[in-house]
PDB file of C-alpha atoms in Angstrom:
ATOM      1  CA  UNK J 990       1.987   5.168  20.014  1.00  0.00           C
ATOM      2  CA  UNK J 991       0.225   8.098  18.402  1.00  0.00           C
ATOM      3  CA  UNK J 992      -0.690   9.300  14.948  1.00  0.00           C
ATOM      4  CA  UNK J 993       1.206  12.514  14.187  1.00  0.00           C
ATOM      5  CA  UNK J 994      -1.006  14.258  11.628  1.00  0.00           C
ATOM      6  CA  UNK J 995      -3.852  13.838   9.179  1.00  0.00           C
ATOM      7  CA  UNK J 996      -7.447  12.896   9.759  1.00  0.00           C
ATOM      8  CA  UNK J 997      -6.569  10.717  12.793  1.00  0.00           C
ATOM      9  CA  UNK J 998      -4.089  13.204  14.271  1.00  0.00           C
ATOM     10  CA  UNK J 999      -3.497  12.682  17.983  1.00  0.00           C
ATOM     11  CA  UNK J1000      -5.148   9.273  18.161  1.00  0.00           C
ATOM     12  CA  UNK J1001      -3.311   7.031  20.654  1.00  0.00           C
ATOM     13  CA  UNK J1002      -2.907   3.259  20.650  1.00  0.00           C
ATOM     14  CA  UNK J1003      -1.520   1.427  23.665  1.00  0.00           C
ATOM     15  CA  UNK J1004       1.119  -1.116  22.698  1.00  0.00           C
ATOM     16  CA  UNK J1005       1.176  -4.223  24.906  1.00  0.00           C
ATOM     17  CA  UNK J1006       4.252  -4.337  27.132  1.00  0.00           C
ATOM     18  CA  UNK J1007       4.989  -7.879  25.983  1.00  0.00           C
ATOM     19  CA  UNK J1008       5.783  -6.707  22.435  1.00  0.00           C
ATOM     20  CA  UNK J1009       9.270  -7.247  21.054  1.00  0.00           C
ATOM     21  CA  UNK J1010       8.758  -4.578  18.382  1.00  0.00           C
ATOM     22  CA  UNK J1011      10.703  -1.336  18.511  1.00  0.00           C
ATOM     23  CA  UNK J1012       8.223   1.233  17.174  1.00  0.00           C
ATOM     24  CA  UNK J1013       9.654   4.232  15.359  1.00  0.00           C
ATOM     25  CA  UNK J1014       9.714   7.019  17.932  1.00  0.00           C
ATOM     26  CA  UNK J1015       7.180   9.826  17.532  1.00  0.00           C
ATOM     27  CA  UNK J1016      10.075  12.294  17.220  1.00  0.00           C
ATOM     28  CA  UNK J1017      11.745  10.344  14.388  1.00  0.00           C
ATOM     29  CA  UNK J1018       8.427   9.603  12.683  1.00  0.00           C
ATOM     30  CA  UNK J1019       7.350  13.240  12.728  1.00  0.00           C
ATOM     31  CA  UNK J1020      10.688  14.430  11.365  1.00  0.00           C
ATOM     32  CA  UNK J1021      10.975  11.882   8.559  1.00  0.00           C
ATOM     33  CA  UNK J1022       7.411  12.582   7.435  1.00  0.00           C
ATOM     34  CA  UNK J1023       8.203  16.311   7.393  1.00  0.00           C
ATOM     35  CA  UNK J1024      11.091  15.529   5.045  1.00  0.00           C
ATOM     36  CA  UNK J1025       8.918  13.248   2.912  1.00  0.00           C
ATOM     37  CA  UNK J1026       6.315  15.927   2.224  1.00  0.00           C
ATOM     38  CA  UNK J1027       8.937  17.487  -0.063  1.00  0.00           C
ATOM     39  CA  UNK J1028       9.129  14.259  -2.065  1.00  0.00           C
ATOM     40  CA  UNK J1029       5.607  12.865  -2.147  1.00  0.00           C
ATOM     41  CA  UNK J1030       1.952  13.765  -1.787  1.00  0.00           C
ATOM     42  CA  UNK J1031       0.477  10.978   0.317  1.00  0.00           C
ATOM     43  CA  UNK J1032      -3.102  11.819  -0.683  1.00  0.00           C
ATOM     44  CA  UNK J1033      -4.257   8.938  -2.881  1.00  0.00           C
ATOM     45  CA  UNK J1034      -0.862   7.195  -2.824  1.00  0.00           C
ATOM     46  CA  UNK J1035      -0.415   3.435  -2.599  1.00  0.00           C
ATOM     47  CA  UNK J1036       1.999   2.267   0.085  1.00  0.00           C
ATOM     48  CA  UNK J1037       3.770  -0.796   1.407  1.00  0.00           C
ATOM     49  CA  UNK J1038       4.833  -1.037   5.062  1.00  0.00           C
ATOM     50  CA  UNK J1039       7.386  -3.843   5.435  1.00  0.00           C
ATOM     51  CA  UNK J1040       8.276  -5.240   8.875  1.00  0.00           C
ATOM     52  CA  UNK J1041       5.265  -3.333  10.239  1.00  0.00           C
ATOM     53  CA  UNK J1042       5.824  -4.161  13.906  1.00  0.00           C
ATOM     54  CA  UNK J1043       3.169  -2.169  15.745  1.00  0.00           C
ATOM     55  CA  UNK J1044       1.585  -0.760  12.576  1.00  0.00           C
ATOM     56  CA  UNK J1045       2.542   2.793  13.497  1.00  0.00           C
ATOM     57  CA  UNK J1046       3.622   3.672   9.953  1.00  0.00           C
ATOM     58  CA  UNK J1047       0.578   1.994   8.390  1.00  0.00           C
ATOM     59  CA  UNK J1048      -1.730   4.059  10.607  1.00  0.00           C
ATOM     60  CA  UNK J1049       0.200   7.249   9.836  1.00  0.00           C
ATOM     61  CA  UNK J1050      -0.023   6.591   6.090  1.00  0.00           C
ATOM     62  CA  UNK J1051      -3.783   6.033   6.267  1.00  0.00           C
ATOM     63  CA  UNK J1052      -4.203   9.187   8.340  1.00  0.00           C
ATOM     64  CA  UNK J1053      -2.273  11.157   5.703  1.00  0.00           C
ATOM     65  CA  UNK J1054      -4.625  10.006   2.949  1.00  0.00           C
ATOM     66  CA  UNK J1055      -3.025   6.982   1.300  1.00  0.00           C
ATOM     67  CA  UNK J1056      -5.635   5.202  -0.792  1.00  0.00           C
ATOM     68  CA  UNK J1057      -4.193   1.765  -0.090  1.00  0.00           C
ATOM     69  CA  UNK J1058      -1.632   0.422   2.391  1.00  0.00           C
ATOM     70  CA  UNK J1059      -0.342  -3.117   2.538  1.00  0.00           C
ATOM     71  CA  UNK J1060       1.163  -3.942   5.916  1.00  0.00           C
ATOM     72  CA  UNK J1061       3.520  -6.928   6.222  1.00  0.00           C
ATOM     73  CA  UNK J1062       4.277  -8.375   9.657  1.00  0.00           C
ATOM     74  CA  UNK J1063       5.342 -11.944  10.459  1.00  0.00           C
ATOM     75  CA  UNK J1064       4.748 -11.982  14.223  1.00  0.00           C
ATOM     76  CA  UNK J1065       1.291 -13.327  15.111  1.00  0.00           C
ATOM     77  CA  UNK J1066       0.672 -11.034  18.095  1.00  0.00           C
ATOM     78  CA  UNK J1067       1.911  -7.933  16.291  1.00  0.00           C
ATOM     79  CA  UNK J1068      -0.240  -8.760  13.261  1.00  0.00           C
ATOM     80  CA  UNK J1069      -3.287  -9.172  15.499  1.00  0.00           C
ATOM     81  CA  UNK J1070      -2.542  -5.797  17.147  1.00  0.00           C
ATOM     82  CA  UNK J1071      -2.340  -4.109  13.721  1.00  0.00           C
ATOM     83  CA  UNK J1072      -5.660  -5.696  12.721  1.00  0.00           C
ATOM     84  CA  UNK J1073      -7.277  -4.467  15.949  1.00  0.00           C
ATOM     85  CA  UNK J1074      -5.991  -0.916  15.363  1.00  0.00           C
ATOM     86  CA  UNK J1075      -7.293  -0.953  11.798  1.00  0.00           C
ATOM     87  CA  UNK J1076     -10.780  -1.843  13.083  1.00  0.00           C
ATOM     88  CA  UNK J1077     -10.810   1.484  14.967  1.00  0.00           C
ATOM     89  CA  UNK J1078      -9.988   3.655  11.972  1.00  0.00           C
ATOM     90  CA  UNK J1079     -11.314   3.386   8.456  1.00  0.00           C
ATOM     91  CA  UNK J1080      -9.039   3.157   5.490  1.00  0.00           C
ATOM     92  CA  UNK J1081      -8.064   0.758   2.781  1.00  0.00           C
ATOM     93  CA  UNK J1082      -5.414  -1.327   4.498  1.00  0.00           C
ATOM     94  CA  UNK J1083      -4.469  -4.941   3.987  1.00  0.00           C
ATOM     95  CA  UNK J1084      -2.582  -6.344   6.969  1.00  0.00           C
ATOM     96  CA  UNK J1085      -0.802  -9.549   5.964  1.00  0.00           C
ATOM     97  CA  UNK J1086       0.883 -11.952   8.325  1.00  0.00           C
ATOM     98  CA  UNK J1087       3.796 -12.879   6.119  1.00  0.00           C
ATOM     99  CA  UNK J1088       7.561 -13.002   5.788  1.00  0.00           C
ATOM    100  CA  UNK J1089       8.692  -9.696   4.249  1.00  0.00           C
ATOM    101  CA  UNK J1090      11.339 -11.331   2.059  1.00  0.00           C
ATOM    102  CA  UNK J1091       8.882 -13.846   0.621  1.00  0.00           C
ATOM    103  CA  UNK J1092       6.404 -11.046   0.019  1.00  0.00           C
ATOM    104  CA  UNK J1093       8.994  -8.930  -1.814  1.00  0.00           C
ATOM    105  CA  UNK J1094      10.018 -11.870  -4.004  1.00  0.00           C
ATOM    106  CA  UNK J1095       6.421 -12.738  -4.982  1.00  0.00           C
ATOM    107  CA  UNK J1096       4.915  -9.233  -5.214  1.00  0.00           C
ATOM    108  CA  UNK J1097       3.876  -7.994  -8.666  1.00  0.00           C
ATOM    109  CA  UNK J1098       2.473  -4.637  -7.530  1.00  0.00           C
ATOM    110  CA  UNK J1099       4.210  -1.268  -7.708  1.00  0.00           C
ATOM    111  CA  UNK J1100       3.836   1.365  -5.003  1.00  0.00           C
ATOM    112  CA  UNK J1101       4.159   5.132  -4.667  1.00  0.00           C
ATOM    113  CA  UNK J1102       5.806   4.699  -1.271  1.00  0.00           C
ATOM    114  CA  UNK J1103       7.551   1.870   0.560  1.00  0.00           C
ATOM    115  CA  UNK J1104       8.673   1.990   4.175  1.00  0.00           C
ATOM    116  CA  UNK J1105      10.812  -0.790   5.675  1.00  0.00           C
ATOM    117  CA  UNK J1106      11.796  -1.029   9.325  1.00  0.00           C
ATOM    118  CA  UNK J1107      13.442  -4.438   9.812  1.00  0.00           C
ATOM    119  CA  UNK J1108      15.080  -5.490  13.058  1.00  0.00           C
ATOM    120  CA  UNK J1109      18.433  -3.710  13.099  1.00  0.00           C
ATOM    121  CA  UNK J1110      20.283  -6.977  13.824  1.00  0.00           C
ATOM    122  CA  UNK J1111      18.745  -8.792  10.851  1.00  0.00           C
ATOM    123  CA  UNK J1112      21.632 -10.305   8.887  1.00  0.00           C
ATOM    124  CA  UNK J1113      19.818  -9.788   5.541  1.00  0.00           C
ATOM    125  CA  UNK J1114      19.160  -6.100   6.287  1.00  0.00           C
ATOM    126  CA  UNK J1115      21.794  -4.771   3.817  1.00  0.00           C
ATOM    127  CA  UNK J1116      20.149  -6.673   0.935  1.00  0.00           C
ATOM    128  CA  UNK J1117      16.722  -5.057   1.269  1.00  0.00           C
ATOM    129  CA  UNK J1118      17.275  -1.953  -0.921  1.00  0.00           C
ATOM    130  CA  UNK J1119      18.616  -4.119  -3.749  1.00  0.00           C
ATOM    131  CA  UNK J1120      15.613  -6.458  -3.479  1.00  0.00           C
ATOM    132  CA  UNK J1121      13.153  -3.564  -3.682  1.00  0.00           C
ATOM    133  CA  UNK J1122      14.750  -2.277  -6.885  1.00  0.00           C
ATOM    134  CA  UNK J1123      15.415  -5.701  -8.449  1.00  0.00           C
ATOM    135  CA  UNK J1124      11.741  -6.596  -8.041  1.00  0.00           C
ATOM    136  CA  UNK J1125      10.727  -3.148  -9.399  1.00  0.00           C
ATOM    137  CA  UNK J1126       8.294  -2.513  -6.544  1.00  0.00           C
ATOM    138  CA  UNK J1127       8.407   1.277  -6.950  1.00  0.00           C
ATOM    139  CA  UNK J1128       6.435   3.278  -9.487  1.00  0.00           C
ATOM    140  CA  UNK J1129       8.367   5.977 -11.389  1.00  0.00           C
ATOM    141  CA  UNK J1130       9.332   8.836  -9.010  1.00  0.00           C
ATOM    142  CA  UNK J1131       8.245   6.773  -6.006  1.00  0.00           C
ATOM    143  CA  UNK J1132      10.077   6.845  -2.668  1.00  0.00           C
ATOM    144  CA  UNK J1133      11.528   4.064  -0.527  1.00  0.00           C
ATOM    145  CA  UNK J1134      12.409   4.869   3.092  1.00  0.00           C
ATOM    146  CA  UNK J1135      14.599   2.405   4.941  1.00  0.00           C
ATOM    147  CA  UNK J1136      14.974   2.613   8.722  1.00  0.00           C
ATOM    148  CA  UNK J1137      18.204   1.083  10.007  1.00  0.00           C
ATOM    149  CA  UNK J1138      20.891   1.283  12.658  1.00  0.00           C
ATOM    150  CA  UNK J1139      23.901   3.591  12.650  1.00  0.00           C
ATOM    151  CA  UNK J1140      26.235   0.855  11.404  1.00  0.00           C
ATOM    152  CA  UNK J1141      24.606   0.729   7.962  1.00  0.00           C
ATOM    153  CA  UNK J1142      25.592   3.146   5.201  1.00  0.00           C
ATOM    154  CA  UNK J1143      23.767   3.114   1.873  1.00  0.00           C
ATOM    155  CA  UNK J1144      25.247   6.330   0.438  1.00  0.00           C
ATOM    156  CA  UNK J1145      26.909   4.400  -2.418  1.00  0.00           C
ATOM    157  CA  UNK J1146      23.688   2.680  -3.500  1.00  0.00           C
ATOM    158  CA  UNK J1147      22.704   3.824  -7.024  1.00  0.00           C
ATOM    159  CA  UNK J1148      19.183   4.799  -5.910  1.00  0.00           C
ATOM    160  CA  UNK J1149      20.227   6.548  -2.675  1.00  0.00           C
ATOM    161  CA  UNK J1150      18.932  10.111  -2.299  1.00  0.00           C
ATOM    162  CA  UNK J1151      19.683  11.164   1.270  1.00  0.00           C
ATOM    163  CA  UNK J1152      20.243  10.057   4.859  1.00  0.00           C
ATOM    164  CA  UNK J1153      18.521  11.434   7.943  1.00  0.00           C
ATOM    165  CA  UNK J1154      19.333  10.643  11.552  1.00  0.00           C
ATOM    166  CA  UNK J1155      17.164  11.368  14.592  1.00  0.00           C
ATOM    167  CA  UNK J1156      18.874  10.159  17.748  1.00  0.00           C
ATOM    168  CA  UNK J1157      19.572   6.448  17.286  1.00  0.00           C
ATOM    169  CA  UNK J1158      17.121   6.179  14.383  1.00  0.00           C
ATOM    170  CA  UNK J1159      18.559   6.369  10.870  1.00  0.00           C
ATOM    171  CA  UNK J1160      16.626   6.663   7.624  1.00  0.00           C
ATOM    172  CA  UNK J1161      17.975   6.230   4.129  1.00  0.00           C
ATOM    173  CA  UNK J1162      15.782   7.579   1.344  1.00  0.00           C
ATOM    174  CA  UNK J1163      15.892   6.015  -2.106  1.00  0.00           C
ATOM    175  CA  UNK J1164      14.243   6.881  -5.409  1.00  0.00           C
TER     176      UNK J1164
END
């Protein structure tokens, strides 16, 4: 796993082979962040990384200048890996070992940017965009990026902006 751009550009982190997480590919990550630069200036932004997995997105957000990133991951080993990576780079990140749904339901903070990459087979996956907007987790003009499988279509969602696909990786962008 590598950081694409920013102050930690090119930094590599070796993911243990035992991990169940499916990190966003470098190709997909680079392309979606290129799209996002047209929507949002990450410098000084506050961000939430739900279903963090390996922490790849959290690290990318810190490298791009986010002032604060909250990283939510329920798996103990993955959370520990994220914490270890965050010790190597500086940045205001809060890695929490927590259930993403419980966090969403109890969170009273608004963010400039939210990224969610749940397991594609998660039965509650289609409910996540509604939860984000019901709980008003986005600041005005903020962006929510949702990574999902090809079988999900959010084009009819009232906050949907656009869909991007990079190989088997699909992103829906909401505002």
